[in-house]
PDB file of C-alpha atoms in Angstrom:
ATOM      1  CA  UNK A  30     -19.129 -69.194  -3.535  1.00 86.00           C
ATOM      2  CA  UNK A  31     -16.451 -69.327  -6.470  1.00 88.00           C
ATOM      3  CA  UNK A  32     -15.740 -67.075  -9.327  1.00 90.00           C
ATOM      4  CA  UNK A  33     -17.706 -69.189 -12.048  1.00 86.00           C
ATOM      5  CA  UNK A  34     -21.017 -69.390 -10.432  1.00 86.00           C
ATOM      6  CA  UNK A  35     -21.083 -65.329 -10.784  1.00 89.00           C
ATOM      7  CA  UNK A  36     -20.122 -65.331 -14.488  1.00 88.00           C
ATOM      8  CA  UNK A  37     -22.365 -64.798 -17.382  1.00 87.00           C
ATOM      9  CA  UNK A  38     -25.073 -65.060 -14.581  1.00 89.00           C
ATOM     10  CA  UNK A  39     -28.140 -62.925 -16.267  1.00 92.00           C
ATOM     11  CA  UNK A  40     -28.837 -59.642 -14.092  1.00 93.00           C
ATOM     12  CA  UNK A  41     -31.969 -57.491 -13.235  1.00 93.00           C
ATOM     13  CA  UNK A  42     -32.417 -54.426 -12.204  1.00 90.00           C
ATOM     14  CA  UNK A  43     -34.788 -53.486  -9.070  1.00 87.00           C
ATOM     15  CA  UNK A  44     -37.963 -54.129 -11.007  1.00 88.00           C
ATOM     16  CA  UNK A  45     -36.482 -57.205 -12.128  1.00 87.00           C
ATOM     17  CA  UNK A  46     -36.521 -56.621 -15.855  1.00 91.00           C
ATOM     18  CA  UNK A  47     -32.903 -58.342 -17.764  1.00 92.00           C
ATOM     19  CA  UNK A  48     -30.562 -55.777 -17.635  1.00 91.00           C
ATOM     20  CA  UNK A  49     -27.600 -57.886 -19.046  1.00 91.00           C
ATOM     21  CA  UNK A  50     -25.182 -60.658 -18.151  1.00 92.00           C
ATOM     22  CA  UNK A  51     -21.903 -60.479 -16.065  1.00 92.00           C
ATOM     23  CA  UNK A  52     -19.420 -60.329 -18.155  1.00 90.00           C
ATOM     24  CA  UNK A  53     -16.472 -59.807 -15.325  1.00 91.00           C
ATOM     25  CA  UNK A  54     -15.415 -59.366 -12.221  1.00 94.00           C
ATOM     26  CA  UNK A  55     -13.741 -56.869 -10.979  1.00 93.00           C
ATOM     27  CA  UNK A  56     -11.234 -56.758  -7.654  1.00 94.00           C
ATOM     28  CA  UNK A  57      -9.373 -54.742  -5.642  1.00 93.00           C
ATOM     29  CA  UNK A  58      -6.272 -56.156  -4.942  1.00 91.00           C
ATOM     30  CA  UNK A  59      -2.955 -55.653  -3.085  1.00 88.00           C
ATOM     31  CA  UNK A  60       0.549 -54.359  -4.619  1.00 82.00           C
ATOM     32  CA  UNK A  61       3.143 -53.833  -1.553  1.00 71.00           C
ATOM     33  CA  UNK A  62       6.021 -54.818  -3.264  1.00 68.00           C
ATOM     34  CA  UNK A  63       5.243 -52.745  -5.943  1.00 66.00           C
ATOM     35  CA  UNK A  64       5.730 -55.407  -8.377  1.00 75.00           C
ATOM     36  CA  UNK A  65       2.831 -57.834  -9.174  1.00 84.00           C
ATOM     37  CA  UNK A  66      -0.848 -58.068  -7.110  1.00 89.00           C
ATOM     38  CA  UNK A  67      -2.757 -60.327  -4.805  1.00 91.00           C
ATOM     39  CA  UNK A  68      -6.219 -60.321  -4.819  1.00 92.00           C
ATOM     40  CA  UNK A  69      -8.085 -59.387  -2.113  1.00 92.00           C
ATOM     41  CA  UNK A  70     -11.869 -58.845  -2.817  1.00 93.00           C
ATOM     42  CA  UNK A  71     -14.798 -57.959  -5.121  1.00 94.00           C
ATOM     43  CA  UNK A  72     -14.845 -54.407  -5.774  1.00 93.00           C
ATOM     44  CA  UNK A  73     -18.040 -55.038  -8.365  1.00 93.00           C
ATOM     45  CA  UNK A  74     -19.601 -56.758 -11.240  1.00 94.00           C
ATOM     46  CA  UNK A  75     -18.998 -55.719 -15.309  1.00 92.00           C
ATOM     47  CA  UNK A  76     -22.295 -56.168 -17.001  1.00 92.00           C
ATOM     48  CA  UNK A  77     -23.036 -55.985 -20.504  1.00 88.00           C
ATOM     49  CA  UNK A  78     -26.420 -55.500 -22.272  1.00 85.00           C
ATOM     50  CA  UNK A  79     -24.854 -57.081 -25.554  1.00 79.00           C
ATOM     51  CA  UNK A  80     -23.280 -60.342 -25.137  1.00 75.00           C
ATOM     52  CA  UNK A  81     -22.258 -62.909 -22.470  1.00 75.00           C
ATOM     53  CA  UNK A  82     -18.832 -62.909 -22.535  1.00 71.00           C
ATOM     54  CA  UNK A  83     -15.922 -60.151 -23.248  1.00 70.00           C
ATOM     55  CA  UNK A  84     -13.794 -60.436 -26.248  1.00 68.00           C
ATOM     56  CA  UNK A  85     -10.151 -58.923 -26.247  1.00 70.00           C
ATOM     57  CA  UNK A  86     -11.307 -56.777 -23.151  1.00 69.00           C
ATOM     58  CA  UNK A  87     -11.690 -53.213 -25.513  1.00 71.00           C
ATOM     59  CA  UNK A  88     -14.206 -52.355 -23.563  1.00 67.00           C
ATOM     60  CA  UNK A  89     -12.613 -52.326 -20.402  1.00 70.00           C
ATOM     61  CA  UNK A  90      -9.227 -51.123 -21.479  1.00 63.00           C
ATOM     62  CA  UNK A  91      -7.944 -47.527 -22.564  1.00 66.00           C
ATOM     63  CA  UNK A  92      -6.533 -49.627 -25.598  1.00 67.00           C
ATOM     64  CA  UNK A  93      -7.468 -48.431 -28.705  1.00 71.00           C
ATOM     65  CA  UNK A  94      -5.185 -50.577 -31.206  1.00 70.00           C
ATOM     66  CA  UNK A  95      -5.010 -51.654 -33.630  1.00 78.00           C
ATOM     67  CA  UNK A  96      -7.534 -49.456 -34.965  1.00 81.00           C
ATOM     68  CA  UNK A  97      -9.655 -51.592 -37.327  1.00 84.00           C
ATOM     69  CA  UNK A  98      -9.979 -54.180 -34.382  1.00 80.00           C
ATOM     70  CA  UNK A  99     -10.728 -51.858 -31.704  1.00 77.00           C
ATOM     71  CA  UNK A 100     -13.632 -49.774 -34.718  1.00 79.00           C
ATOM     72  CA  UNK A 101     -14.949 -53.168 -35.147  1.00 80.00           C
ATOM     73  CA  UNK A 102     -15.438 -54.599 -31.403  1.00 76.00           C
ATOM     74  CA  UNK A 103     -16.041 -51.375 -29.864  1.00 73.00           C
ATOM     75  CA  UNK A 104     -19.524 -51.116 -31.112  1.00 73.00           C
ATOM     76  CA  UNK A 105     -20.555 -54.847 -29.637  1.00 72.00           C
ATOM     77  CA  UNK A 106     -19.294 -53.143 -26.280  1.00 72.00           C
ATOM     78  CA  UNK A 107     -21.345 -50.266 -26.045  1.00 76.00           C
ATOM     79  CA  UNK A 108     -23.847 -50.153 -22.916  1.00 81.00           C
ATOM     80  CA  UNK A 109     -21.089 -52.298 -21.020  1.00 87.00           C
ATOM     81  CA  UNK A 110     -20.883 -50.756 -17.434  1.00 90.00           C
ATOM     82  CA  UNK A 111     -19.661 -51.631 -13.972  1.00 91.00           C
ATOM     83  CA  UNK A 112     -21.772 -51.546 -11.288  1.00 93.00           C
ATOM     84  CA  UNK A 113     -20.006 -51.627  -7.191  1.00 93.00           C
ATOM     85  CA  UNK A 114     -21.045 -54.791  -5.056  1.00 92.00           C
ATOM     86  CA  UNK A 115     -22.643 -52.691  -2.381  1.00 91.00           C
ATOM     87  CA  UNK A 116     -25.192 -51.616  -5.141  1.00 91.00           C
ATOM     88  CA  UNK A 117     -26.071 -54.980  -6.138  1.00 89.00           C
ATOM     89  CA  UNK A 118     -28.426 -57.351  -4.235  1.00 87.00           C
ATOM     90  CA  UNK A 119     -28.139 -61.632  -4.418  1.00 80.00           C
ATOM     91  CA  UNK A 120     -31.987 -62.643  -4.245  1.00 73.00           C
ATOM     92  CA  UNK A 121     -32.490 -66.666  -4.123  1.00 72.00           C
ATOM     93  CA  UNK A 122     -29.322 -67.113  -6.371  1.00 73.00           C
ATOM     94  CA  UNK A 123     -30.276 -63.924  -9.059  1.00 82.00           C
ATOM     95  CA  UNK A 124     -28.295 -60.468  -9.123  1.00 91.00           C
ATOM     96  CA  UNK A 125     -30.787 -57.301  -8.862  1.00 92.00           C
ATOM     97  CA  UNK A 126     -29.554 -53.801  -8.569  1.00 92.00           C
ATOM     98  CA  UNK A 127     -30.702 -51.810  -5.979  1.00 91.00           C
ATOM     99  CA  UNK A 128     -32.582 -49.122  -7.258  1.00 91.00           C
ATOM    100  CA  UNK A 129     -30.792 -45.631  -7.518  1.00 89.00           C
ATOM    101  CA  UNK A 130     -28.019 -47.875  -8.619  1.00 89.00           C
ATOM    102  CA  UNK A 131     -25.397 -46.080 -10.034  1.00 90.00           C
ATOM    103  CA  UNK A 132     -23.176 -47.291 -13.643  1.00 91.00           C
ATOM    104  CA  UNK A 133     -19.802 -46.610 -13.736  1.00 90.00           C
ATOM    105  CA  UNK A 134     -17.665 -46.439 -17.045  1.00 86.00           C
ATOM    106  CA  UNK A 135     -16.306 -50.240 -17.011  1.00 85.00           C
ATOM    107  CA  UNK A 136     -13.159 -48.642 -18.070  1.00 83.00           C
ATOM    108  CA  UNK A 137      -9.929 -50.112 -16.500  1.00 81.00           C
ATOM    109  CA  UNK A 138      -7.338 -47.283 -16.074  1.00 75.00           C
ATOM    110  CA  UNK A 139      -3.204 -48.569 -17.069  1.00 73.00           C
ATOM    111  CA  UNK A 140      -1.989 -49.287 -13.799  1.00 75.00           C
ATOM    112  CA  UNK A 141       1.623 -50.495 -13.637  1.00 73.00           C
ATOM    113  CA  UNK A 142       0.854 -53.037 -10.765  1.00 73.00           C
ATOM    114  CA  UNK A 143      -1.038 -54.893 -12.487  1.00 72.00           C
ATOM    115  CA  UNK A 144       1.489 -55.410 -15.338  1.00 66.00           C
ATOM    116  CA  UNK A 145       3.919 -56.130 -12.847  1.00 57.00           C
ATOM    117  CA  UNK A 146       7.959 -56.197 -14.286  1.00 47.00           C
ATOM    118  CA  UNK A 147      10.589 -58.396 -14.343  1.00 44.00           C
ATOM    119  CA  UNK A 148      12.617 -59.716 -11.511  1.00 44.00           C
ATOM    120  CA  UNK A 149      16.051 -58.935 -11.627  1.00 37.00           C
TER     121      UNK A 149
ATOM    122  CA  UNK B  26     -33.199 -40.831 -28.101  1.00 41.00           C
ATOM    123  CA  UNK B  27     -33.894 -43.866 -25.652  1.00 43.00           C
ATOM    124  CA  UNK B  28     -30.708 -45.447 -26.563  1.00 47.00           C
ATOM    125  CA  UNK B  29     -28.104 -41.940 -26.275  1.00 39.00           C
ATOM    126  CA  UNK B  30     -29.574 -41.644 -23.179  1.00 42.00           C
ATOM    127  CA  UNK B  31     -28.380 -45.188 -21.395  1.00 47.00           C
ATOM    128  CA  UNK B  32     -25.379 -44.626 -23.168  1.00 47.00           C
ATOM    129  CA  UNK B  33     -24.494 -41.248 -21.270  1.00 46.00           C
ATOM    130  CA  UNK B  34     -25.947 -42.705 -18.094  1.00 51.00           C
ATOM    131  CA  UNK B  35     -23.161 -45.309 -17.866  1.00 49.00           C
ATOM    132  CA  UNK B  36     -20.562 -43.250 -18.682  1.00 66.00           C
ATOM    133  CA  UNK B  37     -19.972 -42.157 -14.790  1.00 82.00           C
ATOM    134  CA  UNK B  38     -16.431 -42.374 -13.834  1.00 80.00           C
ATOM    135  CA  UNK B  39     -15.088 -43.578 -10.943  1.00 80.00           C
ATOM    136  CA  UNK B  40     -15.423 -41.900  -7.536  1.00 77.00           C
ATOM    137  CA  UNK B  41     -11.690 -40.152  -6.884  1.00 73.00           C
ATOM    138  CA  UNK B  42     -12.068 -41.950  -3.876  1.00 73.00           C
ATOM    139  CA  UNK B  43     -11.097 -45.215  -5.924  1.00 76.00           C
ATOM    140  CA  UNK B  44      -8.343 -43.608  -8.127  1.00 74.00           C
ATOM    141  CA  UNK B  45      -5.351 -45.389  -6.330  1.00 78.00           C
ATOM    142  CA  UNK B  46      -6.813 -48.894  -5.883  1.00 83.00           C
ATOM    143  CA  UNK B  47      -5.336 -51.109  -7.388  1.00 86.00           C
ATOM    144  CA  UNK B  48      -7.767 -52.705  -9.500  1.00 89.00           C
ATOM    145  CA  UNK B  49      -8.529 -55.577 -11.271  1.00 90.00           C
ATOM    146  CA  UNK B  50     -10.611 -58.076 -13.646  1.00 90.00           C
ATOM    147  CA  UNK B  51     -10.499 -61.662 -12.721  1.00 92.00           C
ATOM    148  CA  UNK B  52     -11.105 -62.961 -15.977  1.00 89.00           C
ATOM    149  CA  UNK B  53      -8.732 -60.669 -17.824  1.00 86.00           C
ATOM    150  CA  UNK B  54      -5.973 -60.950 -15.330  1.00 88.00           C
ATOM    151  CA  UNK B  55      -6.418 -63.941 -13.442  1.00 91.00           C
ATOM    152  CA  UNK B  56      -8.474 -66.586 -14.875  1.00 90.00           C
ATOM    153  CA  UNK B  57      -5.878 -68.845 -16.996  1.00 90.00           C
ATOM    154  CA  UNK B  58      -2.640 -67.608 -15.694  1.00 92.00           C
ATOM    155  CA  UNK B  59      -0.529 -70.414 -14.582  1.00 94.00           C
ATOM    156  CA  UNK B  60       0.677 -70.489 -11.439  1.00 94.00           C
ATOM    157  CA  UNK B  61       4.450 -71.923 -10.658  1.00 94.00           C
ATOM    158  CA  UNK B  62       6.462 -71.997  -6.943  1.00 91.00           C
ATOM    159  CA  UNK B  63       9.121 -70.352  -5.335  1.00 91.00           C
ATOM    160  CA  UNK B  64      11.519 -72.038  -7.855  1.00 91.00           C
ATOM    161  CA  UNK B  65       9.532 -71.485 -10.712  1.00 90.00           C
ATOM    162  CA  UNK B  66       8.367 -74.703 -10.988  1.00 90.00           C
ATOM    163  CA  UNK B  67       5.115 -74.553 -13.043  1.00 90.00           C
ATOM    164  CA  UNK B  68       2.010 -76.036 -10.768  1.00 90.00           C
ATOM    165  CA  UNK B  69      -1.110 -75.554 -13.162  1.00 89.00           C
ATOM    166  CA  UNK B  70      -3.255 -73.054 -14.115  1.00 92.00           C
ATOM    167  CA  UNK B  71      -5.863 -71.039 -12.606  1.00 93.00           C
ATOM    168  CA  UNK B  72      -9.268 -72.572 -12.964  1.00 91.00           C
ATOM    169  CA  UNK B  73     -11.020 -70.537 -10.997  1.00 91.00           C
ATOM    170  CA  UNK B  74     -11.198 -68.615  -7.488  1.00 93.00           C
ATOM    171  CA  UNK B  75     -12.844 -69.514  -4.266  1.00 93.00           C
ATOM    172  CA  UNK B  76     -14.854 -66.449  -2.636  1.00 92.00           C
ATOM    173  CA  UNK B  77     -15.449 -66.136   0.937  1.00 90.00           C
ATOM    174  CA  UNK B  78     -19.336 -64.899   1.270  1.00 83.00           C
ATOM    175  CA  UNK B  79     -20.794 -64.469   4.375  1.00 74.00           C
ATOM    176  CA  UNK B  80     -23.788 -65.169   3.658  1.00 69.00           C
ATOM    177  CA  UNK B  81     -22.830 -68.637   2.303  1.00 67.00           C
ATOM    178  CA  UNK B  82     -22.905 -69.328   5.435  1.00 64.00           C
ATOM    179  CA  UNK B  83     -25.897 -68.257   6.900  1.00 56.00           C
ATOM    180  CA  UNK B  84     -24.562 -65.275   8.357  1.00 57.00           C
ATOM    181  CA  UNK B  85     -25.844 -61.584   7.206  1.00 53.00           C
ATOM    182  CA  UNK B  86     -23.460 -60.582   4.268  1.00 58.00           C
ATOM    183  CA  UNK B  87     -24.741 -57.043   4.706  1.00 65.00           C
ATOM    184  CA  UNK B  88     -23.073 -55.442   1.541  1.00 69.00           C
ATOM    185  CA  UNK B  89     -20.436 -56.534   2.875  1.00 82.00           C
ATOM    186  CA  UNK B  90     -18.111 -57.985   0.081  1.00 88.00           C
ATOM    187  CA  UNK B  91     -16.749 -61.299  -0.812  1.00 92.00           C
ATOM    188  CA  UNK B  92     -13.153 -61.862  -0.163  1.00 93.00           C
ATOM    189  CA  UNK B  93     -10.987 -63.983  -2.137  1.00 94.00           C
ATOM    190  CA  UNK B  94      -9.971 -67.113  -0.563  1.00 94.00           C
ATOM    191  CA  UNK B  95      -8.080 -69.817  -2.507  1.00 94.00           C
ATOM    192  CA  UNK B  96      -6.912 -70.453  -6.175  1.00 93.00           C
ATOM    193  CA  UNK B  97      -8.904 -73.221  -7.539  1.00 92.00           C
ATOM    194  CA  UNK B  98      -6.660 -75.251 -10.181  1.00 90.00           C
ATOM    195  CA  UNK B  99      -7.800 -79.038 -11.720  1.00 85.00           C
ATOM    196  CA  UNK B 100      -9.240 -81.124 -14.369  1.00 79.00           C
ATOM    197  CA  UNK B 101     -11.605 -78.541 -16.436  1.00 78.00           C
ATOM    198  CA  UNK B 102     -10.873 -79.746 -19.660  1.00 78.00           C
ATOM    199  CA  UNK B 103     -14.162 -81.716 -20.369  1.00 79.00           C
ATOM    200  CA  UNK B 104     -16.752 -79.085 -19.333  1.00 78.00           C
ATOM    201  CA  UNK B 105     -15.041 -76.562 -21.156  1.00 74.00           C
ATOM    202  CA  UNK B 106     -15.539 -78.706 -24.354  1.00 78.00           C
ATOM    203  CA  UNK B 107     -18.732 -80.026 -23.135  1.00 79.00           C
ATOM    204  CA  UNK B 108     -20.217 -76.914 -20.905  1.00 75.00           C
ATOM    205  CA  UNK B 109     -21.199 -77.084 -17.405  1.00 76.00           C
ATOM    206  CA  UNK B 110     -19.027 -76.860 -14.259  1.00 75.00           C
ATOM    207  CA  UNK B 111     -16.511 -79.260 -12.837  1.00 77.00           C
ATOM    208  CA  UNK B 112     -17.491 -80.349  -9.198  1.00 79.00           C
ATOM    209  CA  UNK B 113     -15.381 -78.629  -6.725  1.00 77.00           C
ATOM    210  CA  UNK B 114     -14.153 -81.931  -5.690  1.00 77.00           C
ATOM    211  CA  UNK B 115     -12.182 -82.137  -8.796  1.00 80.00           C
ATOM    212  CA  UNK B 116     -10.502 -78.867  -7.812  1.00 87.00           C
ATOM    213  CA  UNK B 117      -7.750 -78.221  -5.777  1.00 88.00           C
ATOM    214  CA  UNK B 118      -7.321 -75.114  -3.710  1.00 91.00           C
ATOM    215  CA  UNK B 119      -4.475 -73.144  -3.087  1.00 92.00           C
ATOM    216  CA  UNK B 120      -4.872 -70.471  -0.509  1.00 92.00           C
ATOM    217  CA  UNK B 121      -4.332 -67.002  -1.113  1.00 93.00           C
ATOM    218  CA  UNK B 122      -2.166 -66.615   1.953  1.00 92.00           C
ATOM    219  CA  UNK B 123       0.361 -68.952  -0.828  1.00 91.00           C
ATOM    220  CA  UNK B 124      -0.088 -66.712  -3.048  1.00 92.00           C
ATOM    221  CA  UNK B 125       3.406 -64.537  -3.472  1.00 91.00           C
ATOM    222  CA  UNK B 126       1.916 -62.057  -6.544  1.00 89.00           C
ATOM    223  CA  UNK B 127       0.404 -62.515  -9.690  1.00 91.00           C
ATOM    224  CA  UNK B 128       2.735 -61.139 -12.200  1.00 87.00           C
ATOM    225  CA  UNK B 129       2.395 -62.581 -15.807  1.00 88.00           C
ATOM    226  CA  UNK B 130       1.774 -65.588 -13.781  1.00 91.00           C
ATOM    227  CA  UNK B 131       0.577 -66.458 -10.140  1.00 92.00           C
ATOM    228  CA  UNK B 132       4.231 -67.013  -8.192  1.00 92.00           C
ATOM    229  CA  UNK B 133       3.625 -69.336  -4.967  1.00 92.00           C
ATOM    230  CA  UNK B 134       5.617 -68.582  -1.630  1.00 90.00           C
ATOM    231  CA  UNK B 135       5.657 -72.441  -1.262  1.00 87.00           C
ATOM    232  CA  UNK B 136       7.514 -75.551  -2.877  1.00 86.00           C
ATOM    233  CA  UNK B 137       5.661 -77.408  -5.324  1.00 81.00           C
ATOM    234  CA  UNK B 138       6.564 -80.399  -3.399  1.00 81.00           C
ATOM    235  CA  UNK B 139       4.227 -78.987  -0.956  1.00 82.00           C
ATOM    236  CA  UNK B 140       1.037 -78.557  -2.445  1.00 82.00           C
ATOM    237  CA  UNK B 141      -1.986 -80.915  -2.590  1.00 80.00           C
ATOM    238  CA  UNK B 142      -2.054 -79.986  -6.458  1.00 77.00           C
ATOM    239  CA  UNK B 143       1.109 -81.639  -6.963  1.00 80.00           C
ATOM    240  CA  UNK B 144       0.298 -85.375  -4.953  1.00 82.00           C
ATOM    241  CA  UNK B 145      -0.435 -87.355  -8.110  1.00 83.00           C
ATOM    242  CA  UNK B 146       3.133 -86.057  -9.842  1.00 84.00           C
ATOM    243  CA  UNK B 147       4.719 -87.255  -6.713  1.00 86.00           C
ATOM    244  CA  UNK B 148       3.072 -90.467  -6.079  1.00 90.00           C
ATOM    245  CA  UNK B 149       4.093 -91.350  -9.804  1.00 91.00           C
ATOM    246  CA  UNK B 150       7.370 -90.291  -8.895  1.00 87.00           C
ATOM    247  CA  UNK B 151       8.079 -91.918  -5.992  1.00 87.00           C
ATOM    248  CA  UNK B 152       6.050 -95.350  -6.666  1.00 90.00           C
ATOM    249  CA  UNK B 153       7.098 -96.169 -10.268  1.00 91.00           C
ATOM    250  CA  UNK B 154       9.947 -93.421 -11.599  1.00 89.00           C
ATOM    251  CA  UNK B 155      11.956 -94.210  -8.790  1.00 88.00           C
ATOM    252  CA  UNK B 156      11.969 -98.168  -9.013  1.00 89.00           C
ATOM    253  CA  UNK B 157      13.019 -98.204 -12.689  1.00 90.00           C
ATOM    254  CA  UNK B 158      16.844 -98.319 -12.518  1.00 88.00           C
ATOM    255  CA  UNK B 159      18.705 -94.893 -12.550  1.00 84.00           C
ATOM    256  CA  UNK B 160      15.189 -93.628 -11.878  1.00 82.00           C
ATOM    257  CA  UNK B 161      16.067 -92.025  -8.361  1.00 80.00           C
ATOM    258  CA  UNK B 162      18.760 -89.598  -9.416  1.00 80.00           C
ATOM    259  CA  UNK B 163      18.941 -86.688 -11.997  1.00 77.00           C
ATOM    260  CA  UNK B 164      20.275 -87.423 -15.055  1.00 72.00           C
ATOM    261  CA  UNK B 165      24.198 -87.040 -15.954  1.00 68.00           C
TER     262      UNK B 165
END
């Protein structure tokens, strides 16, 4: 499986009516050098009920400028969630969440990490 | 009414459990970066990324999550301007064991000599820069 067969794929929920379309996907990854990441593995899908692909990331982000930007593309964002891969089920190629699923905020936290820094 | 309500309902934050995982989104953070070597030698970019499913190979995933596996990197110019996918063939993959840490870029533990990615700058290289006279040293 790669990356690009899982984007913008449509998703259902468990009576299989559209839910939305993956927008992202998120992983966990390894920092042990404290600088940088490596991947390592799916942590879960970001699916939004709006559109099919993410624009500037606002949703996902604690970023909130510049402020006209963020007023204006917040709203296309709204309903965006993140749902874990152990909720989700692959049936014959589709993405259905199990029922009792739950939605988590798709928010991504500032984690240093992931910016990494510059070698010295 | 219908709409406030969906709104609230995915607005659950993340179990604590997940607070100090370090966490990611491929397209945001990955997808595009360019990846260079050990010597900061720039390789390409990153096209997209190989998962390693269980169940892609017959075997019962059971919820069990895909890994990441390789860094693909290639030729996707035309289907981006045309749609579609490129065929994995035309993708080379660079294993994540290679893979030093993604920074502002994807840094390689390996030469650039070394890769698969790199065989078509090196065949040019060796089979026509270095027969053109003063071709097989660096410049003075």
């Amino acid at each position: 499986m790669i990356l690009g067969e899982l984007l913008n794929r449509r998703v259902f929920d468990s009576n299989a009516d559209p839910v939305g379309w993956v927008i992202d996907v998120r992983l966990t990854a390894r920092a042990e050098h404290g600088v940088g990441f490596v991947p390592a593995q799916v942590f879960g899908l970001i699916v939004s009920s709006r559109n099919r692909s993410s624009f500037l990331g606002y949703e996902r982000d604690t970023a909130k400028a510049p402020w006209l930007i963020a007023r204006l593309l917040r709203p296309r964002q709204q309903g965006t969630f993140l749902v874990l891969w152990d909720q989700l089920d692959l049936v014959a190629g589709e993405i259905h969440l199990k029922p009792g699923h739950t939605r988590y905020r798709a928010t991504l936290p500032p984690d240093e990490r992931r910016r990494g820094a510059r070698r010295s | 009414m219908k709409r406030l309500r969906r709104r609230r309902h995915a607005n659950t934050a993340l179990p604590e459990a997940h607070s100090h995982e370090c966490l990611i989104d491929a397209r945001l953070h990955l997808l595009d970066r360019q990846i260079i070597d050990c010597d900061g030698k720039p390789v390409g970019v990153i096209d997209d990324i190989e998962l390693d499913y269980p169940a892609d190979d017959g075997s019962s995933a059971d919820g069990q999550a895909p890994r990441t596996a390789a860094l693909l990197s290639g030729n996707t110019l035309p289907t981006r301007l045309f749609g579609g996918s490129p065929p994995l063939g035309r993708l080379t993959r660079i294993s994540i064991d290679d893979i030093d840490s993604v920074e502002v870029a994807a840094r390689l533990s390996r030469q650039h000599d070394e890769l698969d990615r790199t065989w078509a700058e090196r065949w040019v290289r060796d089979q026509i820069i270095r027969r053109i006279p003063g071709g097989s040293h660096d410049p003075r």
